[in-house]
Amino acid sequence: MFLYYVDLAWRSIRKTPILSLLMVLAISVGIGITITTLNVYSMMAYNPAGERSEQLNAIQLWSQGPDSWDDFHRLVTYQDAMNLRKGNVAPAQAAMFRSGMAVQTDDPEVLPRLQGIRVTDGDFFKMFEVPFVYGNRWDKAVDLDPAYQAVIGEKLNQKLFGGENSVGKTIYLNRKPYQVVGVIGDWNPQPKYYDPTSGAFAKSEQIYIPFSLAANEEFSVWGNSSGWKHEPMNNYQDRLNSEKVWLEYWTYLPTPEDRAAYKNYLANYVEQQKELGRFTDNKSPVDSVLMSNVDGWLERSHVVPEDNKILVGLSALFLSVCLINILGLMLTKFLKRAPEVGVRRAIGASRGQIFSQYMVEVGVIGLFGGLVGLLWAWGALYALSARFGVAEGLTHLSMSMWLITPTIAVGTALLAGLYPAWVVCRTKPSVYLKSQ
């Protein structure tokens, strides 16, 4: 019976092509706009850490003085990062910041290129489950005793070494030689949760070098650097000794007991620093530490701005307006066929059968609208990426949307078709039989 109703629906659509096309367009535009905003929202709100979301914790400290910042800053000072690194309380931990240098090799055919670089500890790769194609991270001893080693990305390896195993080869960063110890595969979590401060949807770096080199090499900072008081910066050492915050600090704490123990350790650390004349605000040591899992960290970093949530609401409102217009078009179309319904009722078709037939027709129109809406959404996301330079991570149409969109389109069309189908199924056969 369902296939028979589908056949009747297709015949009805062919009888009134203009009206049917208008309905499909109305649904597709509403669906296209809604899916575009929903897709951007879902990509922003995605947590790429998966099962490790609870175990990875970003550390924030209330190191500022009184009457300064109103909230925890997302970054920490160099001296705090160095002190926490010495603690060895967490099973894995990593301080990090973004820098950049000119990269070249011994091959004169490879021109120097300016490249973003992540300066971090070796645990970074284990904590964030970075996949390796060749080699591995640098030895843990390098985190204490600096060595000029580097891990590079697969794409850069392709450009510099033609994609071959480059472990043991040399790259030059600002003309200083670094030995390649590992090549990582295609790894680009979106959002870039380990460092949203330098662009939540920026691409992951293609070069990683030891954090222990920072003090000696005085790497430039390609990221945020904030201070709550005036401090003269005459040289790099002044930056290291200052209260300026410019580093992310992450820990891997696999169990609730580990997290509780580390929070207690942080509180003791703050208390110790207060005795040394730092952390001068009146907050207690316990209240001066904040550990955020990945979900909390993304929220505190405002990866999904409020404007985006408002846009999702507005797009849903626009879809409602489209549905009201569709309702009017359907009512017009169905009432035109009231004489035909009268005849069918006279020869024995029940109200339920008439209602079902028209709801199937509405569903078919909704399905067409959903498919066209998907094309609208795909085109809109492509335009956002190509024309307006929106981050690629936000303009990729999620696979789930290919299933969700037709479902939403058919569902909303059925909702809009309830009243017209109910009106037409109540047609009295006697009225039209007399007129015949």
Coordinates of C-alpha atoms in Angstrom, one line a residue:
M1 CA 0.0 0.0 0.0
F2 CA 2.9 2.4 0.8
L3 CA 4.4 2.0 -2.6
Y4 CA 0.9 2.6 -4.1
Y5 CA 0.7 5.9 -2.1
V6 CA 4.2 6.8 -3.3
D7 CA 3.1 6.2 -6.9
L8 CA 0.0 8.4 -6.3
A9 CA 2.2 11.1 -4.8
W10 CA 4.6 11.1 -7.7
R11 CA 1.6 11.4 -10.1
S12 CA 0.2 14.3 -8.1
I13 CA 3.6 16.1 -8.1
R14 CA 3.8 15.7 -11.9
K15 CA 0.3 17.1 -12.3
T16 CA 1.2 20.3 -10.4
P17 CA 4.9 20.8 -11.1
I18 CA 5.1 24.6 -10.4
L19 CA 3.3 24.3 -7.1
S20 CA 5.3 21.3 -6.1
L21 CA 8.6 23.0 -7.1
L22 CA 7.7 26.0 -5.0
M23 CA 7.1 23.8 -2.0
V24 CA 10.4 21.9 -2.6
L25 CA 12.3 25.2 -2.9
A26 CA 10.7 26.6 0.3
I27 CA 11.7 23.5 2.3
S28 CA 15.1 23.4 0.8
V29 CA 16.0 27.0 1.6
G30 CA 14.8 26.7 5.2
I31 CA 16.6 23.3 5.6
G32 CA 19.8 24.6 3.8
I33 CA 20.2 27.6 6.1
T34 CA 19.4 25.5 9.2
I35 CA 21.8 22.8 8.3
T36 CA 24.5 25.2 7.5
T37 CA 24.3 26.9 10.9
L38 CA 23.8 23.5 12.7
N39 CA 26.9 22.1 10.9
V40 CA 29.1 25.0 11.9
Y41 CA 27.8 24.8 15.5
S42 CA 28.4 21.0 15.7
M43 CA 31.9 21.3 14.3
M44 CA 32.7 24.1 16.9
A45 CA 31.2 22.1 19.8
Y46 CA 33.0 18.9 18.9
N47 CA 35.3 17.4 21.5
P48 CA 38.2 15.7 19.6
A49 CA 39.7 14.3 22.8
G50 CA 37.1 11.5 23.0
E51 CA 37.5 9.2 25.9
R52 CA 40.5 11.2 27.2
S53 CA 38.4 14.3 27.7
E54 CA 38.3 13.7 31.5
Q55 CA 41.9 12.6 31.8
L56 CA 43.5 15.6 30.1
N57 CA 43.4 18.7 32.3
A58 CA 44.5 22.2 31.5
I59 CA 46.0 24.0 34.5
Q60 CA 45.2 27.6 35.3
L61 CA 46.5 29.5 38.3
W62 CA 45.3 32.7 39.9
S63 CA 48.8 34.2 39.9
Q64 CA 47.6 37.8 39.4
G65 CA 47.6 40.4 42.0
P66 CA 44.5 42.2 43.6
D67 CA 42.4 44.5 41.4
S68 CA 43.6 43.0 38.2
W69 CA 41.9 40.3 36.1
D70 CA 38.4 39.1 37.0
D71 CA 38.9 35.5 36.0
F72 CA 41.6 32.8 35.7
H73 CA 43.8 33.5 32.7
R74 CA 44.1 30.5 30.4
L75 CA 47.9 30.8 30.3
V76 CA 50.5 30.5 33.0
T77 CA 53.9 32.1 33.6
Y78 CA 57.2 30.5 32.6
Q79 CA 58.3 30.2 36.2
D80 CA 55.1 28.4 37.2
A81 CA 55.5 26.1 34.2
M82 CA 59.1 25.3 35.2
N83 CA 58.2 24.7 38.8
L84 CA 55.3 22.4 37.9
R85 CA 57.5 20.4 35.5
K86 CA 59.9 19.7 38.3
G87 CA 57.1 18.3 40.4
N88 CA 56.7 15.1 38.5
V89 CA 53.3 14.5 40.3
A90 CA 51.3 13.9 37.1
P91 CA 52.0 10.7 35.1
A92 CA 52.4 12.9 32.0
Q93 CA 52.6 16.7 31.6
A94 CA 53.6 19.2 29.0
A95 CA 54.2 22.9 28.9
M96 CA 54.0 24.5 25.5
F97 CA 53.8 27.6 23.4
R98 CA 53.7 28.4 19.7
S99 CA 56.7 29.9 17.9
G100 CA 58.0 30.1 14.4
M101 CA 61.2 29.9 12.4
A102 CA 62.7 29.7 8.9
V103 CA 63.1 26.0 7.9
Q104 CA 65.5 24.6 5.4
T105 CA 67.6 21.5 4.7
D106 CA 70.9 20.6 3.2
D107 CA 69.2 20.4 -0.2
P108 CA 69.8 23.7 -2.0
E109 CA 66.8 23.0 -4.1
V110 CA 64.5 23.3 -1.1
L111 CA 63.9 27.0 -0.4
P112 CA 63.7 28.3 3.2
R113 CA 60.1 28.6 4.4
L114 CA 58.7 30.3 7.5
Q115 CA 56.9 27.7 9.6
G116 CA 54.9 27.7 12.8
I117 CA 56.5 25.5 15.5
R118 CA 55.2 24.0 18.7
V119 CA 57.7 24.2 21.6
T120 CA 56.7 21.5 24.1
D121 CA 57.7 18.6 26.2
G122 CA 58.0 15.0 25.0
D123 CA 54.9 13.9 26.9
F124 CA 52.8 16.0 24.5
F125 CA 52.8 13.2 21.9
K126 CA 51.6 10.6 24.4
M127 CA 49.0 12.8 26.1
F128 CA 47.3 13.9 22.8
E129 CA 47.8 10.5 21.1
V130 CA 49.8 11.9 18.2
P131 CA 50.4 9.1 15.6
F132 CA 53.9 8.5 14.3
V133 CA 54.8 7.3 10.8
Y134 CA 58.5 7.1 11.4
G135 CA 60.6 7.2 14.6
N136 CA 59.2 8.5 17.8
R137 CA 59.3 11.4 20.2
W138 CA 62.6 12.6 21.7
D139 CA 63.9 10.8 24.7
K140 CA 62.5 12.0 28.1
A141 CA 66.0 13.0 29.2
V142 CA 65.9 15.7 26.5
D143 CA 63.1 17.5 28.5
L144 CA 65.7 18.1 31.2
D145 CA 68.9 18.2 29.3
P146 CA 68.3 20.2 26.1
A147 CA 69.1 18.6 22.7
Y148 CA 68.6 19.9 19.2
Q149 CA 66.0 17.4 18.1
A150 CA 62.7 17.8 16.3
V151 CA 59.6 15.9 15.3
I152 CA 58.1 17.0 12.0
G153 CA 54.7 16.4 10.3
E154 CA 54.1 14.1 7.4
K155 CA 53.3 17.0 5.0
L156 CA 56.5 18.9 5.8
N157 CA 58.4 15.6 5.5
Q158 CA 57.0 15.2 2.0
K159 CA 58.1 18.7 1.0
L160 CA 61.6 18.5 2.6
F161 CA 62.5 14.9 2.1
G162 CA 60.1 13.6 -0.6
G163 CA 58.1 11.6 2.0
E164 CA 60.9 9.1 2.8
N165 CA 61.9 8.1 6.3
S166 CA 63.8 11.2 7.5
V167 CA 64.7 10.0 11.0
G168 CA 68.3 10.9 11.6
K169 CA 68.3 13.7 9.0
T170 CA 68.9 17.3 9.7
I171 CA 66.7 20.3 9.3
Y172 CA 67.8 23.9 10.0
L173 CA 65.6 26.2 12.1
N174 CA 66.9 29.8 11.8
R175 CA 70.1 28.2 10.4
K176 CA 70.6 26.0 13.5
P177 CA 70.7 22.2 12.9
Y178 CA 68.1 19.9 14.5
Q179 CA 68.1 16.2 14.1
V180 CA 64.7 14.7 13.1
V181 CA 63.8 11.9 15.6
G182 CA 60.2 11.3 14.4
V183 CA 57.6 12.0 11.7
I184 CA 54.0 12.2 12.8
G185 CA 51.1 11.3 10.5
D186 CA 48.1 13.3 9.5
W187 CA 47.0 14.8 12.9
N188 CA 44.9 17.9 13.0
P189 CA 42.3 17.9 15.8
Q190 CA 39.6 20.4 15.3
P191 CA 39.0 22.4 17.3
K192 CA 42.7 22.7 18.2
Y193 CA 41.9 22.0 21.8
Y194 CA 45.4 21.9 23.2
D195 CA 45.9 25.5 22.2
P196 CA 42.8 27.4 21.3
T197 CA 44.4 30.7 22.3
S198 CA 46.4 30.8 19.0
G199 CA 43.3 30.0 16.9
A200 CA 40.8 27.4 17.9
F201 CA 40.5 26.2 14.3
A202 CA 44.1 26.8 13.1
K203 CA 46.0 23.9 11.7
S204 CA 48.3 21.8 13.9
E205 CA 52.0 22.6 13.6
Q206 CA 54.3 20.6 11.4
I207 CA 57.4 21.0 13.6
Y208 CA 57.8 20.2 17.4
I209 CA 60.9 20.9 19.3
P210 CA 61.9 20.5 23.0
F211 CA 60.6 23.0 25.5
S212 CA 63.9 22.7 27.4
L213 CA 65.6 24.7 24.6
A214 CA 63.4 27.8 25.1
A215 CA 65.6 29.5 27.7
N216 CA 68.8 29.0 25.7
E217 CA 67.5 29.8 22.3
E218 CA 65.1 32.6 23.3
F219 CA 62.4 31.5 20.9
S220 CA 59.9 34.2 19.9
V221 CA 56.3 33.8 21.0
W222 CA 53.7 33.4 18.2
G223 CA 50.8 33.6 20.6
N224 CA 49.2 35.5 23.4
S225 CA 51.3 37.1 26.1
S226 CA 49.5 39.0 28.8
G227 CA 50.6 40.8 32.0
W228 CA 48.6 42.2 34.9
K229 CA 51.2 44.8 35.9
H230 CA 53.9 46.8 34.2
E231 CA 57.2 45.0 34.0
P232 CA 60.2 46.2 31.9
M233 CA 61.2 43.7 29.2
N234 CA 64.8 44.5 28.3
N235 CA 65.7 41.0 27.4
Y236 CA 64.4 37.4 27.1
Q237 CA 65.4 36.7 30.7
D238 CA 63.1 39.4 31.9
R239 CA 60.3 37.6 30.1
L240 CA 61.2 34.3 31.8
N241 CA 61.3 35.9 35.3
S242 CA 58.2 38.1 34.8
E243 CA 54.6 37.5 35.9
K244 CA 53.5 37.6 32.2
V245 CA 51.4 34.6 31.2
W246 CA 52.2 33.0 27.8
L247 CA 52.3 29.2 28.2
E248 CA 49.7 26.4 28.2
Y249 CA 50.2 23.7 30.7
W250 CA 48.5 20.3 30.4
T251 CA 48.5 17.2 32.6
Y252 CA 47.4 13.6 32.1
L253 CA 45.6 12.4 35.2
P254 CA 43.9 9.0 34.4
T255 CA 41.9 8.6 37.7
P256 CA 39.7 10.8 39.9
E257 CA 42.3 10.0 42.7
D258 CA 45.1 11.4 40.5
R259 CA 43.1 14.5 39.8
A260 CA 42.3 15.1 43.5
A261 CA 46.0 14.5 44.4
Y262 CA 47.2 16.9 41.8
K263 CA 44.8 19.6 42.9
N264 CA 46.1 19.2 46.4
Y265 CA 49.6 19.5 45.0
L266 CA 48.7 22.7 43.2
A267 CA 47.2 24.2 46.3
N268 CA 50.4 23.5 48.3
Y269 CA 52.4 25.0 45.4
V270 CA 50.3 28.2 45.5
E271 CA 50.7 28.4 49.3
Q272 CA 54.5 28.1 48.9
Q273 CA 54.5 30.8 46.3
K274 CA 52.5 33.1 48.5
E275 CA 55.2 32.7 51.1
L276 CA 57.7 33.7 48.5
G277 CA 55.8 36.9 47.8
R278 CA 53.9 35.9 44.7
F279 CA 50.1 35.2 44.2
T280 CA 49.4 38.4 46.2
D281 CA 45.6 38.3 45.8
N282 CA 43.5 37.3 48.8
K283 CA 42.2 34.1 47.2
S284 CA 42.9 31.0 49.2
P285 CA 45.4 28.5 47.8
V286 CA 42.6 26.0 47.0
D287 CA 40.6 28.7 45.2
S288 CA 43.7 29.8 43.3
V289 CA 43.9 26.7 41.2
L290 CA 41.6 25.5 38.4
M291 CA 41.8 22.2 36.5
S292 CA 39.6 22.0 33.4
N293 CA 39.0 18.8 31.4
V294 CA 38.7 19.2 27.7
D295 CA 35.0 19.9 27.7
G296 CA 35.4 22.6 30.4
W297 CA 38.5 24.0 28.7
L298 CA 36.7 24.4 25.4
E299 CA 33.9 26.1 27.1
R300 CA 36.2 28.4 29.1
S301 CA 38.0 29.2 25.9
H302 CA 34.7 30.3 24.2
V303 CA 35.3 28.1 21.3
V304 CA 31.6 28.3 20.5
P305 CA 30.7 32.0 20.7
E306 CA 27.3 33.1 21.8
D307 CA 26.7 34.6 18.4
N308 CA 26.7 31.2 16.9
K309 CA 24.1 29.9 19.3
I310 CA 21.9 32.9 18.4
L311 CA 22.4 32.1 14.7
V312 CA 21.2 28.5 15.2
G313 CA 18.0 29.9 16.9
L314 CA 17.4 32.4 14.1
S315 CA 17.8 29.7 11.5
A316 CA 15.2 27.6 13.3
L317 CA 12.9 30.6 13.3
F318 CA 13.5 31.0 9.5
L319 CA 12.6 27.3 9.0
S320 CA 9.4 27.9 10.9
V321 CA 8.5 30.7 8.5
C322 CA 9.2 28.5 5.6
L323 CA 6.9 25.8 7.0
I324 CA 4.1 28.2 7.4
N325 CA 4.4 29.1 3.7
I326 CA 4.5 25.5 2.8
L327 CA 1.4 24.9 4.8
G328 CA -0.4 27.5 2.7
L329 CA 0.8 26.0 -0.5
M330 CA -0.2 22.5 0.5
L331 CA -3.6 23.6 1.6
T332 CA -4.1 25.2 -1.9
K333 CA -2.9 22.2 -3.7
F334 CA -4.9 19.7 -1.7
L335 CA -8.2 21.6 -1.8
K336 CA -7.9 21.8 -5.6
R337 CA -8.1 18.0 -5.6
A338 CA -11.1 17.9 -3.2
P339 CA -13.5 16.7 -6.1
E340 CA -11.2 13.8 -6.7
V341 CA -11.1 13.0 -3.0
G342 CA -14.9 13.1 -2.9
V343 CA -15.1 10.5 -5.7
R344 CA -12.6 8.3 -3.8
R345 CA -14.6 8.6 -0.6
A346 CA -17.8 7.7 -2.5
I347 CA -16.3 4.4 -3.8
G348 CA -15.2 3.3 -0.4
A349 CA -11.9 5.0 0.5
S350 CA -11.7 5.7 4.3
R351 CA -10.6 9.0 5.8
G352 CA -7.6 7.2 7.2
Q353 CA -6.6 6.1 3.7
I354 CA -7.0 9.6 2.2
F355 CA -5.1 11.1 5.1
S356 CA -2.2 8.5 4.7
Q357 CA -2.1 9.1 1.0
Y358 CA -1.6 12.8 1.4
M359 CA 0.9 12.5 4.2
V360 CA 3.0 10.2 2.0
E361 CA 2.9 12.9 -0.7
V362 CA 4.0 15.5 1.8
G363 CA 6.8 13.2 2.9
V364 CA 8.0 12.8 -0.7
I365 CA 8.0 16.6 -1.2
G366 CA 9.9 16.9 2.1
L367 CA 12.5 14.3 1.0
F368 CA 13.1 16.2 -2.2
G369 CA 13.4 19.5 -0.2
G370 CA 15.9 17.9 2.1
L371 CA 18.1 16.6 -0.7
V372 CA 18.1 20.1 -2.4
G373 CA 18.7 21.6 1.0
L374 CA 21.8 19.5 1.4
L375 CA 23.1 21.0 -1.8
W376 CA 22.3 24.5 -0.5
A377 CA 24.2 23.7 2.7
W378 CA 27.2 22.2 0.9
G379 CA 27.3 25.3 -1.5
A380 CA 27.0 27.7 1.4
L381 CA 29.9 26.0 3.4
Y382 CA 32.0 26.0 0.2
A383 CA 31.4 29.7 -0.3
L384 CA 32.2 30.4 3.4
S385 CA 35.5 28.6 2.9
A386 CA 36.5 29.8 -0.6
R387 CA 35.1 33.4 -0.4
F388 CA 35.3 34.4 3.2
G389 CA 38.3 32.3 4.3
V390 CA 36.4 30.6 7.2
A391 CA 38.5 27.9 8.7
E392 CA 38.4 24.6 6.8
G393 CA 37.5 22.7 10.0
L394 CA 34.2 24.6 10.2
T395 CA 33.2 24.3 6.6
H396 CA 33.4 20.5 6.2
L397 CA 29.9 19.1 6.0
S398 CA 29.7 16.5 8.8
M399 CA 28.7 13.0 7.7
S400 CA 26.0 12.9 10.3
M401 CA 24.3 15.8 8.5
W402 CA 23.8 13.7 5.4
L403 CA 21.5 11.5 7.5
I404 CA 20.0 14.2 9.7
T405 CA 19.1 16.6 7.0
P406 CA 16.6 14.3 5.1
T407 CA 15.1 13.3 8.5
I408 CA 14.6 16.9 9.6
A409 CA 13.2 17.8 6.1
V410 CA 10.7 14.9 6.0
G411 CA 9.7 15.5 9.7
T412 CA 9.1 19.2 9.3
A413 CA 7.2 18.6 6.0
L414 CA 5.0 16.1 7.7
L415 CA 4.4 18.5 10.5
A416 CA 3.4 21.2 8.1
G417 CA 1.2 18.8 6.1
L418 CA -0.9 17.6 9.0
Y419 CA -3.5 20.3 8.8
P420 CA -4.0 20.3 5.0
A421 CA -4.2 16.5 4.9
W422 CA -6.7 16.5 7.8
V423 CA -8.8 19.2 6.0
V424 CA -8.9 17.3 2.7
C425 CA -9.7 13.9 4.3
R426 CA -12.8 15.4 5.8
T427 CA -14.3 16.1 2.4
K428 CA -17.9 15.1 2.1
P429 CA -18.5 12.9 -1.0
S430 CA -22.1 14.1 -1.4
V431 CA -21.1 17.7 -2.1
Y432 CA -18.9 16.8 -5.1
L433 CA -21.2 14.0 -6.4
K434 CA -24.1 16.5 -6.6
S435 CA -21.9 19.0 -8.4
Q436 CA -20.9 16.3 -10.9

